PDB file of C-alpha atoms in Angstrom:
ATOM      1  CA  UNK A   1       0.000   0.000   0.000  1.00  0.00           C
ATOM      2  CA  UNK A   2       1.438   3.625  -0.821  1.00  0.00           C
ATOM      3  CA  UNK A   3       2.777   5.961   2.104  1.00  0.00           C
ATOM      4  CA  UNK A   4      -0.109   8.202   1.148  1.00  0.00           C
ATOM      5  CA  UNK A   5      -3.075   6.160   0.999  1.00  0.00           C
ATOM      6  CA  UNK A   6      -1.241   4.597   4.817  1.00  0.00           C
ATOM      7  CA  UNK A   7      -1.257   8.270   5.836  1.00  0.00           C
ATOM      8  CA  UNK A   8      -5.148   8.923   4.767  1.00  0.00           C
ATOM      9  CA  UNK A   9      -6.199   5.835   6.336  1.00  0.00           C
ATOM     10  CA  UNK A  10      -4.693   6.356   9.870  1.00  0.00           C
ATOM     11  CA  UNK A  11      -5.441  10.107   9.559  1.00  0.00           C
ATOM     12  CA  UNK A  12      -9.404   9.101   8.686  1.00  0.00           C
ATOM     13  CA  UNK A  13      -9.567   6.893  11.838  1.00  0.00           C
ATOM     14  CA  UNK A  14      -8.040   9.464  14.101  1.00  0.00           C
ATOM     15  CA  UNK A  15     -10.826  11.815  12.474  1.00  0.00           C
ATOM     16  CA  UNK A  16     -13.486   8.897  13.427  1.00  0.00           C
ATOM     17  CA  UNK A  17     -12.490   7.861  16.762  1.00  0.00           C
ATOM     18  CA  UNK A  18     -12.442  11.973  17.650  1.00  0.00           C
ATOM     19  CA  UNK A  19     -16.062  12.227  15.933  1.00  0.00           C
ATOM     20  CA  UNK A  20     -17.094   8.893  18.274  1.00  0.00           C
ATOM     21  CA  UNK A  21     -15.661  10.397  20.801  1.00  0.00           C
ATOM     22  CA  UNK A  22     -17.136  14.191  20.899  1.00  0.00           C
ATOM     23  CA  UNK A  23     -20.802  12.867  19.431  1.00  0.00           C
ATOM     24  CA  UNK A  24     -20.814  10.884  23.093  1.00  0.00           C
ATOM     25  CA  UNK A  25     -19.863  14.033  24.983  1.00  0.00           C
ATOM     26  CA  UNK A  26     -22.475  15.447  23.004  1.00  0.00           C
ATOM     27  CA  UNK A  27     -25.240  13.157  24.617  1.00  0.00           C
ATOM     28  CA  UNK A  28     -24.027  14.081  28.122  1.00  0.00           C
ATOM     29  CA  UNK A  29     -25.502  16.875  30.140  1.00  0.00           C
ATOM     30  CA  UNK A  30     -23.551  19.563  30.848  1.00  0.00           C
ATOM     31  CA  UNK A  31     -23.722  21.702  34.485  1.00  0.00           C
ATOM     32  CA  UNK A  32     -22.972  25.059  34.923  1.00  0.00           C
ATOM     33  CA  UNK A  33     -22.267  27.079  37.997  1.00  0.00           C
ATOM     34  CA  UNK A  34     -21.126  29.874  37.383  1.00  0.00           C
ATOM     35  CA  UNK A  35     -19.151  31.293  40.129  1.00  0.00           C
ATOM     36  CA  UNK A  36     -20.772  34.937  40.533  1.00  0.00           C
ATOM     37  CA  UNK A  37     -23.710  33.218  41.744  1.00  0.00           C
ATOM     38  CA  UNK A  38     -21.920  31.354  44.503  1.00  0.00           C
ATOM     39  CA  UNK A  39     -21.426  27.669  44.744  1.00  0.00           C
ATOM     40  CA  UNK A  40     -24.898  25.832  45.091  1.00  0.00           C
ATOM     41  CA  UNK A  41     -23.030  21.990  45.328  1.00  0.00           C
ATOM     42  CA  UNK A  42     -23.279  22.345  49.005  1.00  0.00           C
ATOM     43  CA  UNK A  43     -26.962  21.888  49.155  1.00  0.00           C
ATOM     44  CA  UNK A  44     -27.300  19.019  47.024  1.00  0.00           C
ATOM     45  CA  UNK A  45     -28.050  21.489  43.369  1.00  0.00           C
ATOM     46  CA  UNK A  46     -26.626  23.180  40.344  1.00  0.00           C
ATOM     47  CA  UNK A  47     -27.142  26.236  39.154  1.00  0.00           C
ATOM     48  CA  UNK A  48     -28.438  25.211  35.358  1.00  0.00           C
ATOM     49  CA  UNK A  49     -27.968  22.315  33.024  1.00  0.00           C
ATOM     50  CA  UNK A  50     -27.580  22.622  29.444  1.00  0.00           C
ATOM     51  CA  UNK A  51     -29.624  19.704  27.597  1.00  0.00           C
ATOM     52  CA  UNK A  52     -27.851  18.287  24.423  1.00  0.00           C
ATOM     53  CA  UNK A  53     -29.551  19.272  21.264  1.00  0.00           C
ATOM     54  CA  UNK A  54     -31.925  16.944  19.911  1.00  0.00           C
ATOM     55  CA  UNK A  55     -32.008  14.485  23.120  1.00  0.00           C
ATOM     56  CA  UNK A  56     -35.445  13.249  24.025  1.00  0.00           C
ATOM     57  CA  UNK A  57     -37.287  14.326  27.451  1.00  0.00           C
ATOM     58  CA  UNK A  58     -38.755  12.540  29.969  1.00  0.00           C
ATOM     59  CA  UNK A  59     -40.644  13.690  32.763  1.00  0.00           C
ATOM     60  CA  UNK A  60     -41.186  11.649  36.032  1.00  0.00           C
ATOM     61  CA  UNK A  61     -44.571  12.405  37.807  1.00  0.00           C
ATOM     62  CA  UNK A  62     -44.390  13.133  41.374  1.00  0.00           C
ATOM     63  CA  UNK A  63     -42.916  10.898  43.753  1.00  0.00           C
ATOM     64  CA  UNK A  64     -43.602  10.313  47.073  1.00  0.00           C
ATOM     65  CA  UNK A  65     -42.804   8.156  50.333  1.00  0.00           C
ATOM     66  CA  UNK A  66     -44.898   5.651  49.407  1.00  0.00           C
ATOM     67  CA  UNK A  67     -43.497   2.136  49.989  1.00  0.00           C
ATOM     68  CA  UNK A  68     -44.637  -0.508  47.650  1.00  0.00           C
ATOM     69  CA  UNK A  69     -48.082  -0.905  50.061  1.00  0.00           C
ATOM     70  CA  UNK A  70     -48.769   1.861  49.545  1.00  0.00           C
ATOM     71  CA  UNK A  71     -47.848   2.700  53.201  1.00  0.00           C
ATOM     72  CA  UNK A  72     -46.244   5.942  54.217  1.00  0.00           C
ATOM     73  CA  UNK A  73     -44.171   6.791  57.595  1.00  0.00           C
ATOM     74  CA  UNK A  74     -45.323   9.523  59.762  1.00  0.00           C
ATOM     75  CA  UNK A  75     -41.312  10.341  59.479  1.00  0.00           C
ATOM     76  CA  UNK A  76     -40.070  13.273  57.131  1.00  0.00           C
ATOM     77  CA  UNK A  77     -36.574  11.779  56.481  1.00  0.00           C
ATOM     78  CA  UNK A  78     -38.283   8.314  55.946  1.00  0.00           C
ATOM     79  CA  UNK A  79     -40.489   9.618  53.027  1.00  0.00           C
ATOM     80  CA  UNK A  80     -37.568  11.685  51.707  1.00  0.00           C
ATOM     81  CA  UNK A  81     -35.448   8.214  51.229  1.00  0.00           C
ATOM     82  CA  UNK A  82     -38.363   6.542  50.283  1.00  0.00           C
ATOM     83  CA  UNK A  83     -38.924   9.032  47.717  1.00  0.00           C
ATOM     84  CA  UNK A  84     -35.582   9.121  46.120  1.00  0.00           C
ATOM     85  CA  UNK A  85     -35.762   5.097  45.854  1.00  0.00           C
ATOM     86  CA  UNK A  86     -39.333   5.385  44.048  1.00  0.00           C
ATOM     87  CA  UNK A  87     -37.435   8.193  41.670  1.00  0.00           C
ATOM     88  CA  UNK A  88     -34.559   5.411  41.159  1.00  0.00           C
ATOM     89  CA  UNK A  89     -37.329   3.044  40.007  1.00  0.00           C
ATOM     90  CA  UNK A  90     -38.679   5.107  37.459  1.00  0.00           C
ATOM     91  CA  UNK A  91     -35.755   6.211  36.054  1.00  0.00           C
ATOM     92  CA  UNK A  92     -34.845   1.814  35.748  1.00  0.00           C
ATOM     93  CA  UNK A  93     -37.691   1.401  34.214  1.00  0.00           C
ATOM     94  CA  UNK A  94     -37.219   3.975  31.760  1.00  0.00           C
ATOM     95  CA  UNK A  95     -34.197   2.769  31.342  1.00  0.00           C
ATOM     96  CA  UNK A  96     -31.831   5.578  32.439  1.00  0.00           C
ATOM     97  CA  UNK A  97     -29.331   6.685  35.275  1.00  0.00           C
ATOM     98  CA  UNK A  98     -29.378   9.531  37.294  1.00  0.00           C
ATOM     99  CA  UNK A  99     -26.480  11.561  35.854  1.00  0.00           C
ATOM    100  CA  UNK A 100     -29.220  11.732  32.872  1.00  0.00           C
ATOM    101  CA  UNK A 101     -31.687  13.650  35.672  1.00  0.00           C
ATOM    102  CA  UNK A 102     -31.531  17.616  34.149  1.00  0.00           C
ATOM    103  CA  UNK A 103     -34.218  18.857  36.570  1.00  0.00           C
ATOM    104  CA  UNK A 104     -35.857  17.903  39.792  1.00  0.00           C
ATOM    105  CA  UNK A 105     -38.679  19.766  41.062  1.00  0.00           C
ATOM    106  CA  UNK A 106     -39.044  18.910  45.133  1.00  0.00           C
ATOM    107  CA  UNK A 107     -42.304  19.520  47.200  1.00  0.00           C
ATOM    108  CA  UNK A 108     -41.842  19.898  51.113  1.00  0.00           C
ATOM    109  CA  UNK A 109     -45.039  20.318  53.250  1.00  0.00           C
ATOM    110  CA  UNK A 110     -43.730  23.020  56.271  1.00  0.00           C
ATOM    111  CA  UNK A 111     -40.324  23.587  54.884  1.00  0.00           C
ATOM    112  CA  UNK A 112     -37.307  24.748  57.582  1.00  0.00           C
ATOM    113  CA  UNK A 113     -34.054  24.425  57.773  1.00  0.00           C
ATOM    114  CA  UNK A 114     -33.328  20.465  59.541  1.00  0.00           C
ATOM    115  CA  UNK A 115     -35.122  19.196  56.306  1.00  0.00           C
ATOM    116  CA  UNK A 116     -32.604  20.879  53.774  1.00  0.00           C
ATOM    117  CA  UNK A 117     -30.475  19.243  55.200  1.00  0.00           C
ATOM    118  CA  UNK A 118     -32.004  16.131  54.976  1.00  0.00           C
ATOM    119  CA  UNK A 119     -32.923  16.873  51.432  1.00  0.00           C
ATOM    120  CA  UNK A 120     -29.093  17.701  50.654  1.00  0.00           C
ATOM    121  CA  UNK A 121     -28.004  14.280  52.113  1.00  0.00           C
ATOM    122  CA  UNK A 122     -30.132  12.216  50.302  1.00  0.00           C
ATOM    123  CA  UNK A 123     -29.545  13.843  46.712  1.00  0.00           C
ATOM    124  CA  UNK A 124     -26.426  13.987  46.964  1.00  0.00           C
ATOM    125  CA  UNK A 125     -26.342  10.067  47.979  1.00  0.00           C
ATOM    126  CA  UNK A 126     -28.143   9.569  44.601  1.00  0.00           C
ATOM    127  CA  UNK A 127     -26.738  11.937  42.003  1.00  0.00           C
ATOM    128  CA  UNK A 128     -23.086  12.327  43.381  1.00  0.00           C
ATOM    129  CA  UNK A 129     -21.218  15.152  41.505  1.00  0.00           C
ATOM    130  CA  UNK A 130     -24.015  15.012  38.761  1.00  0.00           C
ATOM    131  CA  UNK A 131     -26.327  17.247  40.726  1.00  0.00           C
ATOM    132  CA  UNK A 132     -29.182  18.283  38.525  1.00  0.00           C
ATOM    133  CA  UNK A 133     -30.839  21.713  38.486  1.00  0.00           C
ATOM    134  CA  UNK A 134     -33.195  21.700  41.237  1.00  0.00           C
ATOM    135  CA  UNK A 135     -36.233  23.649  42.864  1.00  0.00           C
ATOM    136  CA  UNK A 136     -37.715  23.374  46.349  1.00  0.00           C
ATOM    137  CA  UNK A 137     -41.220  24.770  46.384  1.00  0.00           C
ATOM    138  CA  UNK A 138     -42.846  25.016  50.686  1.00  0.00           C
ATOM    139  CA  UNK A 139     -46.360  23.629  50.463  1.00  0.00           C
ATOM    140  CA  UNK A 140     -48.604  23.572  53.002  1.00  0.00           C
ATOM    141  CA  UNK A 141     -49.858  20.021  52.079  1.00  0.00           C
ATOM    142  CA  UNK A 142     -49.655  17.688  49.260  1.00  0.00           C
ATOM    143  CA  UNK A 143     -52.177  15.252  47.425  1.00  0.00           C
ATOM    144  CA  UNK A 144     -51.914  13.143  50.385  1.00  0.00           C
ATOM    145  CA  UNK A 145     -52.738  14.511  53.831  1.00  0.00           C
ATOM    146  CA  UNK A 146     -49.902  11.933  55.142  1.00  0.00           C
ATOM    147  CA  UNK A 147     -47.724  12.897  52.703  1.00  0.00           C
ATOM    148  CA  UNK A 148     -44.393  15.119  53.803  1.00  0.00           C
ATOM    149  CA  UNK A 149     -42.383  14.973  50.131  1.00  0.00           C
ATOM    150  CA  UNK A 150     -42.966  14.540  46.934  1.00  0.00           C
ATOM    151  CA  UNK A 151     -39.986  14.908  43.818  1.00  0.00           C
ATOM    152  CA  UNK A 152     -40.346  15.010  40.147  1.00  0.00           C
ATOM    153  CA  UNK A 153     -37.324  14.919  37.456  1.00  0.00           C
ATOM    154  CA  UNK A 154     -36.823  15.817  34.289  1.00  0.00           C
ATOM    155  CA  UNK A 155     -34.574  13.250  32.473  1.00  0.00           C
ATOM    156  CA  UNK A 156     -32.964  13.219  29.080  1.00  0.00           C
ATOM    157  CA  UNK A 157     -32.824  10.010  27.389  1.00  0.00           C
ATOM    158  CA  UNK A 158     -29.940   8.915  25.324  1.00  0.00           C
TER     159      UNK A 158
END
């Protein structure tokens, strides 16, 4: 085979294992924190996720504390973990992970400071260093008079 056409093939396949490689970045989220608006990684957030183009969305209904009963514990941070377990079997069966989570949305009925921190803990336990963009919205009750937290996600699907 020529030097030149040994020189174009290599060359090509550097060109396609680059393309492979940035089209898969591509498909990953990206977080953004930008640092005039103060770290938010502390309690259990980011600041804004960019979504790739052209990914598909899919958005997880409410979940609460409900175990698989249907039962729910009088207990805030039993709901909370509860709740986060319930998100993790949603986002199985739709067949995605949590770094893929853009947005969660949480509910929390009398809102103070001990359960931030409760909410922080357990987030962070499931996301890690992916931590998705994330509202808290105090309610002063939810669908359920029992019921002390409810999340819902926003998840892009490779």
């Amino acid at each position: 085979m020529p030097r030149a056409t040994k020189h174009l093939l290599i060359g090509g396949l550097i060109i396609m294992a680059t393309g492979i490689s940035a089209a898969a970045a591509a498909n990953e989220l990206t977080i953004v924190n930008p640092p005039t608006l103060g770290d938010p990684t502390p309690n259990g957030y980011s600041t804004a996720v960019i979504v790739p183009a052209g990914a598909r969305l899919a958005y997880v209904s409410g979940q609460g504390g409900q175990d698989s009963t249907g039962a729910l514990s009088p207990d805030f941070a039993a709901q909370v973990k509860q709740a986060y377990a319930n998100l993790r079997a949603a986002l199985d069966a739709l067949g995605a992970r949590p770094d893929q989570v853009a947005k969660l949305t949480v509910f929390v009925v009398d809102h103070d400071m001990a359960k931030l921190g409760v909410l922080t803990q357990n987030v962070k336990e499931m996301f890690g260093e992916a931590l998705p963009a994330q509202t808290l919205v105090p309610v002063p009750r939810l669908a359920i008079d029992p019921m002390l937290f409810e999340v819902e996600a926003v998840v892009v699907m490779n």
